[in-house]
Coordinates of C-alpha atoms in Angstrom, one line a residue:
Chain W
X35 CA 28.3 29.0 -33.8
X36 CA 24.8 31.6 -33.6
X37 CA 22.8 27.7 -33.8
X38 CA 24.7 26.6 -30.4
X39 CA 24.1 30.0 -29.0
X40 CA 20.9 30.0 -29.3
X41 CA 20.4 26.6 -27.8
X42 CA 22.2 27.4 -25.4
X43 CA 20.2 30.6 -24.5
X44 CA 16.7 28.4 -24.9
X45 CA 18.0 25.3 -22.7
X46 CA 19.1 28.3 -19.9
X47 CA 15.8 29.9 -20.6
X48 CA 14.5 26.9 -19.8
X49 CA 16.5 25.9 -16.1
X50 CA 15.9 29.4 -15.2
X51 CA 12.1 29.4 -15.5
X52 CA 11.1 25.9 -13.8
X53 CA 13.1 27.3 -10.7
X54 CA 11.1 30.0 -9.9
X55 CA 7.5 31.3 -10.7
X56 CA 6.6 33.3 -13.1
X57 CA 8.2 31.6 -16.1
X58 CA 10.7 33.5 -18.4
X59 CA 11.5 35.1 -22.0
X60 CA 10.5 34.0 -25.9
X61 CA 7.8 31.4 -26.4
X62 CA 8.3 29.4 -23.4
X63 CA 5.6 29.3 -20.8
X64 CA 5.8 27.6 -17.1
X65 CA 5.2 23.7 -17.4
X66 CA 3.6 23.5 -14.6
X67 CA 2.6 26.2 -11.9
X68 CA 6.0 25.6 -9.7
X69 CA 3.8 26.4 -6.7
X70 CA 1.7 23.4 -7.5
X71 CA 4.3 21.4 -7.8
X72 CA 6.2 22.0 -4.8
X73 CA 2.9 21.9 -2.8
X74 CA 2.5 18.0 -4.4
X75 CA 6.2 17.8 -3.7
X76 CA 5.0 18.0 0.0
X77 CA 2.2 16.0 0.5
X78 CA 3.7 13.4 -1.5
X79 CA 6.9 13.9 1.2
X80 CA 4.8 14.1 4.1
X81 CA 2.3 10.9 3.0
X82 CA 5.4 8.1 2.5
X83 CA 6.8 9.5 6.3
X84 CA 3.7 9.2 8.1
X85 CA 2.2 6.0 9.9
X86 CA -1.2 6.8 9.2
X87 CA -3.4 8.5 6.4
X88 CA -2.9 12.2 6.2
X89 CA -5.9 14.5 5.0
X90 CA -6.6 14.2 0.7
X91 CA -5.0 17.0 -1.1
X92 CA -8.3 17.1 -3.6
X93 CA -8.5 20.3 -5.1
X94 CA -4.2 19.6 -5.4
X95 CA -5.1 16.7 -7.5
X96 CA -7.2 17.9 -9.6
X97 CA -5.1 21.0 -11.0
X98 CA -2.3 18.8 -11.2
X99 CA -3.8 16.7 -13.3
X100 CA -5.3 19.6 -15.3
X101 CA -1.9 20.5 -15.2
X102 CA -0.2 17.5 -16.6
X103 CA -3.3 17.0 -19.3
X104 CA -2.3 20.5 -20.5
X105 CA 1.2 19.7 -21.2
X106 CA 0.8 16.4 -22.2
X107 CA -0.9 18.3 -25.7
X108 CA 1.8 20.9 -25.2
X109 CA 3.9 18.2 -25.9
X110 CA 2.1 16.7 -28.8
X111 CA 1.9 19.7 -30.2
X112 CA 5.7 20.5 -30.4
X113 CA 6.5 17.0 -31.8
X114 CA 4.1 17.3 -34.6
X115 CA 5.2 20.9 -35.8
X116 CA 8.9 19.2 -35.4
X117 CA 10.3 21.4 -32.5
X118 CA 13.6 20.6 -31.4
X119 CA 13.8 17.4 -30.1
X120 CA 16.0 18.0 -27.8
X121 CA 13.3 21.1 -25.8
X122 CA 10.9 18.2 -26.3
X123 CA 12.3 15.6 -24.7
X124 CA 13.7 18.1 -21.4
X125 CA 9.7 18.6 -21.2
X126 CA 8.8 15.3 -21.1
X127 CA 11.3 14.2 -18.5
X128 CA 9.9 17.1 -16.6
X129 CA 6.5 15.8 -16.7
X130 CA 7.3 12.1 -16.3
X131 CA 8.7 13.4 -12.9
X132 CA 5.3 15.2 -12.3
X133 CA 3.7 12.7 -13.2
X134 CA 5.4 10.0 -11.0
X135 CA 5.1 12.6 -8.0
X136 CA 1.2 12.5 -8.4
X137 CA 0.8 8.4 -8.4
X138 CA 3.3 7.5 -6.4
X139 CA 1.4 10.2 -3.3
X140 CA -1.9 8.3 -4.7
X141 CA -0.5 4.7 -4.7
X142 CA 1.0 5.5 -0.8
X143 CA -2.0 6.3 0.1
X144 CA -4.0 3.5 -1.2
X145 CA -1.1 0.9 0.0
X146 CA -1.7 2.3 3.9
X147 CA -5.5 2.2 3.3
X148 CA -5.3 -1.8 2.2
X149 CA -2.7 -2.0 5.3
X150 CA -5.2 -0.7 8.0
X151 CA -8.7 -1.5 6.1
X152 CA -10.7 -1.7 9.1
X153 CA -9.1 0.6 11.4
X154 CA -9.9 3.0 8.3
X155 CA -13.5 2.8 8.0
X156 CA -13.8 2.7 12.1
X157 CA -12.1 5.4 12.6
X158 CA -14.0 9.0 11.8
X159 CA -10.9 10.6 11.9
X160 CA -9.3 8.4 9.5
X161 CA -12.6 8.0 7.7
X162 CA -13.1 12.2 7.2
X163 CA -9.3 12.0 5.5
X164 CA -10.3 9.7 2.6
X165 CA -11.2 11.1 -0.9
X166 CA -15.0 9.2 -2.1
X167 CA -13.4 7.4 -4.4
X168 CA -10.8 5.8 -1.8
X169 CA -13.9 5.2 0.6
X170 CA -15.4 3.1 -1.7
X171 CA -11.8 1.3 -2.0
X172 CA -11.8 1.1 1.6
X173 CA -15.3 -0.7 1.6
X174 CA -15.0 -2.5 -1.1
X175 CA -11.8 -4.0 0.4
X176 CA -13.1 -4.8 3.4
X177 CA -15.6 -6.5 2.1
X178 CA -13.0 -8.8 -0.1
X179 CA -11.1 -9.3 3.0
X180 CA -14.1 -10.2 4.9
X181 CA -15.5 -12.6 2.2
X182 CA -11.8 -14.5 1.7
X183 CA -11.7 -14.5 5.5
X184 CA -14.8 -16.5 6.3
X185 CA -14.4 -18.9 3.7
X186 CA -11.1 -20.5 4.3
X187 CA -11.6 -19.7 8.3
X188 CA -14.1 -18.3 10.5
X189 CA -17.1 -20.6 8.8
X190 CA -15.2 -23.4 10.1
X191 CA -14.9 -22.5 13.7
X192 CA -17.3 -22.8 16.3
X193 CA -20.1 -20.3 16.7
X194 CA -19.0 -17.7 18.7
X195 CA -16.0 -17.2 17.4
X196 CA -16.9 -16.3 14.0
X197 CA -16.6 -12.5 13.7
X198 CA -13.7 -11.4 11.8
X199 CA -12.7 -8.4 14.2
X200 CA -13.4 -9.9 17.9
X201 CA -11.6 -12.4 19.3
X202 CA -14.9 -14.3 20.4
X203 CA -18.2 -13.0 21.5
X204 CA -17.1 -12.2 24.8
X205 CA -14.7 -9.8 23.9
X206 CA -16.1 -6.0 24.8
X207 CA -13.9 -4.3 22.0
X208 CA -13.0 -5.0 18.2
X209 CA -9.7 -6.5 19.3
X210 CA -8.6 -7.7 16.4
X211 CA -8.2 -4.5 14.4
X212 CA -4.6 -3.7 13.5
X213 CA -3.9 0.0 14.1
X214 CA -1.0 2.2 13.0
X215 CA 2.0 3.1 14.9
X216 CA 1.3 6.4 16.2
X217 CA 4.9 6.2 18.6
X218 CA 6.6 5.5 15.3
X219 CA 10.1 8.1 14.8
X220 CA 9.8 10.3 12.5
X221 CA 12.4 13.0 11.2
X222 CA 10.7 16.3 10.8
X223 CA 11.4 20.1 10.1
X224 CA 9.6 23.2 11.4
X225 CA 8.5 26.1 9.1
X226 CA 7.9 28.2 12.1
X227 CA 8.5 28.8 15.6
X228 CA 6.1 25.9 17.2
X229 CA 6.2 24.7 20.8
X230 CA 4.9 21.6 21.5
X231 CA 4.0 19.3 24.3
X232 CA 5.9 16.4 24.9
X233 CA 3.2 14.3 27.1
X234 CA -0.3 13.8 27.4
X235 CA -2.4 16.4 28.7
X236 CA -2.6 16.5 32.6
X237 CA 1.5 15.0 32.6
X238 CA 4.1 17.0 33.4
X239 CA 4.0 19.7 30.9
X240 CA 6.9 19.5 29.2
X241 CA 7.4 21.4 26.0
X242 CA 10.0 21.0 23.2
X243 CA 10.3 24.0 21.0
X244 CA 11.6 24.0 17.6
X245 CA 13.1 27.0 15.8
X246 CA 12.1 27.7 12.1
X247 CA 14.5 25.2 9.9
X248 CA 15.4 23.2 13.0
X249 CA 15.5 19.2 12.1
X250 CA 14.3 16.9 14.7
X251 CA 13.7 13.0 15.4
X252 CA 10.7 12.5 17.3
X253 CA 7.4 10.6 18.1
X254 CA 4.8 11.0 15.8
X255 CA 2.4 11.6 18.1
X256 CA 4.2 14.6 19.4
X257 CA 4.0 16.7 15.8
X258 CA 0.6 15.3 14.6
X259 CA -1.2 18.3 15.0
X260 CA 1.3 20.3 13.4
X261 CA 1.7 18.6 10.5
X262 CA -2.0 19.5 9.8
X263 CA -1.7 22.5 9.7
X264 CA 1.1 22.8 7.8
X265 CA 3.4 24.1 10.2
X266 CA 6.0 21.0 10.1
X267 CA 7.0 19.0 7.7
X268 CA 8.3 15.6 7.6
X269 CA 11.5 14.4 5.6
Chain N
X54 CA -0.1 -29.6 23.8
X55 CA -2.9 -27.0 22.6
X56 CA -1.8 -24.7 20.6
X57 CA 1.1 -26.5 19.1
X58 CA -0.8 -27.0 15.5
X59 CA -1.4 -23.1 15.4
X60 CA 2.1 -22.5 15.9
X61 CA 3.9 -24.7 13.5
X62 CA 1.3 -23.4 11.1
X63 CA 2.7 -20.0 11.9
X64 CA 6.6 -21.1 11.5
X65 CA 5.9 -22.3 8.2
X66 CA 4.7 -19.5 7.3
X67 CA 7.4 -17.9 8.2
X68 CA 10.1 -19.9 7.0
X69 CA 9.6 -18.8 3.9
X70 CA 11.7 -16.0 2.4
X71 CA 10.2 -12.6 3.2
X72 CA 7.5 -12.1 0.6
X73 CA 7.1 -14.9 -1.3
X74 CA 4.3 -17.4 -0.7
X75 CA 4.9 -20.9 0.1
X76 CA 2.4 -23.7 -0.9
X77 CA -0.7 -23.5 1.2
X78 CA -0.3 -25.7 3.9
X79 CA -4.1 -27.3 4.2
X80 CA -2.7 -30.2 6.4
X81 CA -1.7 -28.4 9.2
X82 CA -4.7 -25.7 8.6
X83 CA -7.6 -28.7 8.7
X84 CA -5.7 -29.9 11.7
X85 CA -5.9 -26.9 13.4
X86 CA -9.2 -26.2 13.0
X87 CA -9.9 -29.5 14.0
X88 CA -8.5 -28.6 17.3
X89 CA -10.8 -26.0 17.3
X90 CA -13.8 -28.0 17.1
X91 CA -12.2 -30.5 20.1
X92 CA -11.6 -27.5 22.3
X93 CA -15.1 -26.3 21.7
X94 CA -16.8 -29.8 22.5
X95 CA -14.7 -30.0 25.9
X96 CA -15.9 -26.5 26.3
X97 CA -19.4 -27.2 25.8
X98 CA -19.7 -30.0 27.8
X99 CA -17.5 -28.5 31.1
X100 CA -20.2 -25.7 30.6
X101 CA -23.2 -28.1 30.7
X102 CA -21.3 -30.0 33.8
X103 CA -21.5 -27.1 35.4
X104 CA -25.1 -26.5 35.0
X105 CA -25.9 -29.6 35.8
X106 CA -24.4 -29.0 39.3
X107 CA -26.4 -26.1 39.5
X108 CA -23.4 -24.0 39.9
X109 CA -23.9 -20.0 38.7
X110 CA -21.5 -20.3 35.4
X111 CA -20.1 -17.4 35.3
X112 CA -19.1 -16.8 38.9
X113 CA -18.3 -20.1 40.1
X114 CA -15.0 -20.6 40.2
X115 CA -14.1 -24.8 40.3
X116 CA -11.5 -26.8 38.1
X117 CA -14.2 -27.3 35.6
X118 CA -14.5 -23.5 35.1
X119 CA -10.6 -23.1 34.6
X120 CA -10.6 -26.1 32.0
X121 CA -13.4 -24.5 30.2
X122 CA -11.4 -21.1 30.2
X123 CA -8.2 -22.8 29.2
X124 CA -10.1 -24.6 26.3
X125 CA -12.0 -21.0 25.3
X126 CA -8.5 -19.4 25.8
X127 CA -6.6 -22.5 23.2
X128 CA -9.7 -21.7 20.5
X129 CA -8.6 -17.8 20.8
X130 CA -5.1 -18.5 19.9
X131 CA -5.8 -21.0 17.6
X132 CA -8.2 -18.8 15.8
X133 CA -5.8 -15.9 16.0
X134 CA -3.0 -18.3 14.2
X135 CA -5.2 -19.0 11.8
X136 CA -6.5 -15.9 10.6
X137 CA -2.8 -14.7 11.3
X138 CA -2.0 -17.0 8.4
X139 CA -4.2 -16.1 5.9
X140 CA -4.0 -12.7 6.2
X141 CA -0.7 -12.2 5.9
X142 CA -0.6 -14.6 2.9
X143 CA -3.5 -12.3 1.8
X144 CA -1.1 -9.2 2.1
X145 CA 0.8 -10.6 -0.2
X146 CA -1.5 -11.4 -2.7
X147 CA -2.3 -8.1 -2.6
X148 CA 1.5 -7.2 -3.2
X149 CA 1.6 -9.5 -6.2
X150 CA -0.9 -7.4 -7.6
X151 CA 1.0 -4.1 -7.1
X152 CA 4.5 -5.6 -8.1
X153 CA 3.1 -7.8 -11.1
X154 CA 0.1 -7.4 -12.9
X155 CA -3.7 -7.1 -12.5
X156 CA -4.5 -10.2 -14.5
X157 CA -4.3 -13.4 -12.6
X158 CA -3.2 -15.4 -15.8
X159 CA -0.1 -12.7 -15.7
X160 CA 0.8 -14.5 -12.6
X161 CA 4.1 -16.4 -13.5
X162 CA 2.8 -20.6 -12.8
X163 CA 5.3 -21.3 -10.0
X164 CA 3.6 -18.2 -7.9
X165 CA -0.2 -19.6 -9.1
X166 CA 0.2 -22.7 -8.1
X167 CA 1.0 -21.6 -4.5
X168 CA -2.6 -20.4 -4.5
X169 CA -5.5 -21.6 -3.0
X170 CA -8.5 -21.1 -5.2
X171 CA -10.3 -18.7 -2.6
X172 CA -7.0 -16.7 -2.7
X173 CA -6.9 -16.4 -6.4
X174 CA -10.7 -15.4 -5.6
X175 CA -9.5 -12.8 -3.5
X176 CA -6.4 -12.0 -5.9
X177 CA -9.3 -10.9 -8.3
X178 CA -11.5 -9.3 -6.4
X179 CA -8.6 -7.0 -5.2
X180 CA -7.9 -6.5 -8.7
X181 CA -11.4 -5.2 -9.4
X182 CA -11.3 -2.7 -6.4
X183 CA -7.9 -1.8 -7.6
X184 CA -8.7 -1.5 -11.3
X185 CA -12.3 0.6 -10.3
X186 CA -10.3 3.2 -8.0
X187 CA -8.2 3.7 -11.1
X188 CA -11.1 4.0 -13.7
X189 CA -12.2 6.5 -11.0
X190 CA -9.3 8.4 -11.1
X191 CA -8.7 8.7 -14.1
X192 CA -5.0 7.7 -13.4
X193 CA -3.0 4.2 -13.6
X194 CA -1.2 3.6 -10.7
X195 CA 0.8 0.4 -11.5
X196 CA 3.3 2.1 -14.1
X197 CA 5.9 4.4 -12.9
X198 CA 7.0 2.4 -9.7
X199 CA 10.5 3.9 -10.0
X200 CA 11.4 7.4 -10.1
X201 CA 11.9 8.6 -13.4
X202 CA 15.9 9.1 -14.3
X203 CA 16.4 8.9 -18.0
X204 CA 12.9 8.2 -20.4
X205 CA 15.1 5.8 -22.1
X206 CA 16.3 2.7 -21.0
X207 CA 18.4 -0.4 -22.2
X208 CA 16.6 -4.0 -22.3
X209 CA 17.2 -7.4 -23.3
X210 CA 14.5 -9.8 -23.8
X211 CA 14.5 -12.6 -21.7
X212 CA 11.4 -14.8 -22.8
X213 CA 10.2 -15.2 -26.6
X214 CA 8.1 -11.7 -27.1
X215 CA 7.7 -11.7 -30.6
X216 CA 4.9 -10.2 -31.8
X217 CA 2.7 -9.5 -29.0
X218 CA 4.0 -6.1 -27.9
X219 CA 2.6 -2.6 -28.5
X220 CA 4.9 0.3 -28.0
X221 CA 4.0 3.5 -27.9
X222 CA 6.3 5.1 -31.2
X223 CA 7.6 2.5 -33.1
X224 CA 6.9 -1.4 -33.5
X225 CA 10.3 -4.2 -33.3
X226 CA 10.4 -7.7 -33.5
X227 CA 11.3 -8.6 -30.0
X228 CA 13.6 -12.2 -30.5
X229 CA 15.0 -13.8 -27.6
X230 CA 18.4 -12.4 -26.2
X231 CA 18.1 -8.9 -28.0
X232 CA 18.4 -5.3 -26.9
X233 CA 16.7 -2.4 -27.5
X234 CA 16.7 1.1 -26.8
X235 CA 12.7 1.2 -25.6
X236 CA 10.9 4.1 -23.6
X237 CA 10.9 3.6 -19.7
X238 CA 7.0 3.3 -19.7
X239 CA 7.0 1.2 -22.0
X240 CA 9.0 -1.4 -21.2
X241 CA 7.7 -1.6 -17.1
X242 CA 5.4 -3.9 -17.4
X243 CA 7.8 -6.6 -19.1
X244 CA 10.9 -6.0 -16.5
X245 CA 8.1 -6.7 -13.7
X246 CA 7.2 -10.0 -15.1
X247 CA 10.4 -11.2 -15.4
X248 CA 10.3 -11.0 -19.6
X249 CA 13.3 -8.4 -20.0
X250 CA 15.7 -7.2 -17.8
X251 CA 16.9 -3.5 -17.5
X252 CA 21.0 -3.1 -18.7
X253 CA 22.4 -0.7 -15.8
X254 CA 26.4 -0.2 -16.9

């Protein structure tokens, strides 16, 4: 009877502490700063619901994967000093899901940088969101692309018509750069009182304002700037 | 009819169920491109009728200007269908790559015998770019696709294993038909090439 009891007051130790900061009683220390996680909770949110490539969470990265390092030993640890199995296996299912919520916000963002490759190195603003190492991705990918492109095609056409992002030579622009949907829907939530305009600058000024907690279905476009600075978030 | 080559190229394409390759068509392809290199000739030579009049090229406007423009306007599309073609084929080499493995030879045959040889370049030089980000990182991206519920699942072995597996706490003889209790991570890899299947009941 005291054995379940105790278990019991360990495994409720345990819920207790990973649901709010600061951690709780006996030997048991926060997995993982919750902060951190609910910030990578966000981005990761944020990154799958957005057309195009949001701004790298680097220094996020980094201490989550400090983080994760950390109790990966923590882990270790326990299972060779023969802890419960039981504490030991609620940990690791804790940090599997970190541990999912940090590649899974990576691999999103490498899948939309292979989506709009070329649109990603034109673009500064794009450019300016990439970590190095995804710019050298970026490049390197082009490149490929490139490469693959002129050997089954563009050597085999005529001339002018070789280049792999205008049409022909006579073309002004790179027309043949795919570029994401920024009128794409989106379902978003504000944090705080924001009012935002509806149309282009010099348009009929329309606003639409959102209360804090309000839930709304609109153009991408629209909540852009907001969602840089972290005053809506996407669902 | 101009164009026509390009567009049946495309359908083919698309006939195919929604992210899986079919056979590359290099018969239509080489025909298209051939019609390419006829609508350039015509081009060409409109152009150099046109000089030999002594007409101002770009301004005049005769019927040999518009046939020029329409041949110039058939290459376009015609170039457009065909790099249409291969880059969506390219996308989803890439997406073999996510879904399946790194390793070309992983490839199950039916899918590598779709291939070209300059995709299955491309297959590996996306693989290097994708493998060198993740050496970067520090991180590898291609386990975990699924959101974690329980850290252990149910498999059966579909293909002969045997021996070659390496798991990360204890070591089984995998035979044919089997099940085992094995670690989610572990077992990933597998259920995306088709070798076991996940029990869900």
């Amino acid at each position: 009877m005291g054995i379940f009891k105790q278990r019991e007051r360990e495994i409720f130790d345990l819920m207790a502490s990973s649901s709010e900061v600061g951690g709780s009683s006996a030997d048991y220390e926060t997995m993982m700063s919750t902060s951190d996680v609910e910030l990578l909770k966000r981005a990761w949110r944020n990154e799958k619901a957005a057309p195009e490539i949001l701004q790298y969470e680097g220094a996020l990265v980094e201490r989550a994967k400090e983080q994760i390092e950390l109790v990966e030993e923590t882990i270790e640890d326990y299972v060779e000093n023969g802890k419960d199995p039981l504490l030991v296996s609620l940990y690791q299912m804790d940090l599997d899901r970190t541990q999912f919520l940090l590649r899974s916000y990576l691999r999103v963002r490498l899948v939309k940088i292979e989506k709009f490759m070329f649109h990603n190195l034109k673009s500064e603003e794009a450019e300016r969101r990439l970590s190095e190492q995804e710019r050298v991705f970026a490049t390197k990918c082009a490149d490929d692309l490139v490469k693959h492109f002129e050997e089954t095609v563009l050597l085999k056409l005529p001339e002018n018509y070789q280049s792999v992002l205008k049409q022909s030579q006579i073309s002004e622009v790179d027309d043949m750069v795919p570029q994401p949907h920024l009128d794409t829907f989106v379902v978003c939530r504000s944090n705080n009182f924001v009012s935002l305009n509806l149309y282009e600058e010099g348009e009929s000024p329309e606003t639409v304002e959102m209360e804090r907690g309000d839930l709304y279905f609109i153009r991408y476009k629209i909540v852009k700037g907001a969602i840089e600075s972290g005053q809506i978030d996407l669902i | 009819m101009y164009g026509r080559k390009g567009y049946q190229l495309l359908k083919d394409f698309a006939s195919g169920e929604k992210g899986q390759l079919k056979p590359f068509n290099s018969k239509l392809f080489d025909e298209t491109i051939e019609e390419c290199d006829q609508n350039h000739h015509l081009l060409q030579s409109l152009i150099r009728k046109m000089q030999q009049e002594d007409l101002d090229v770009p301004n005049n406007r005769n019927a040999d200007h518009y046939g020029a423009l329409i041949h110039h306007l058939s290459l376009m599309r015609n170039k457009r269908c065909l790099m249409a073609y291969v880059y969506n084929r390219a996308e989803i080499v890439r997406d073999l790559a996510w879904r399946v493995g790194l390793e070309l030879l992983d490839l199950p045959s039916e899918i590598q015998e779709k291939l070209t040889s300059l995709e299955k370049e491309y297959f590996k030089n996306h693989s290097v770019a994708l493998k060198s980000y993740m050496g970067k990182v520090g991180i590898e991206l291609n386990v975990d696709m699924v959101p974690p519920k329980d850290p252990y699942i149910k498999v059966r072995i579909l293909d002969d294993i045997d021996e070659g597996i390496v798991l990360s706490d204890k070591t089984t003889n995998f035979a044919r038909h089997s099940m085992h209790f094995l670690k989610r991570t572990d077992a990933e890899p597998y259920i995306a090439r088709g070798q076991m299947e996940e029990l869900t009941d």
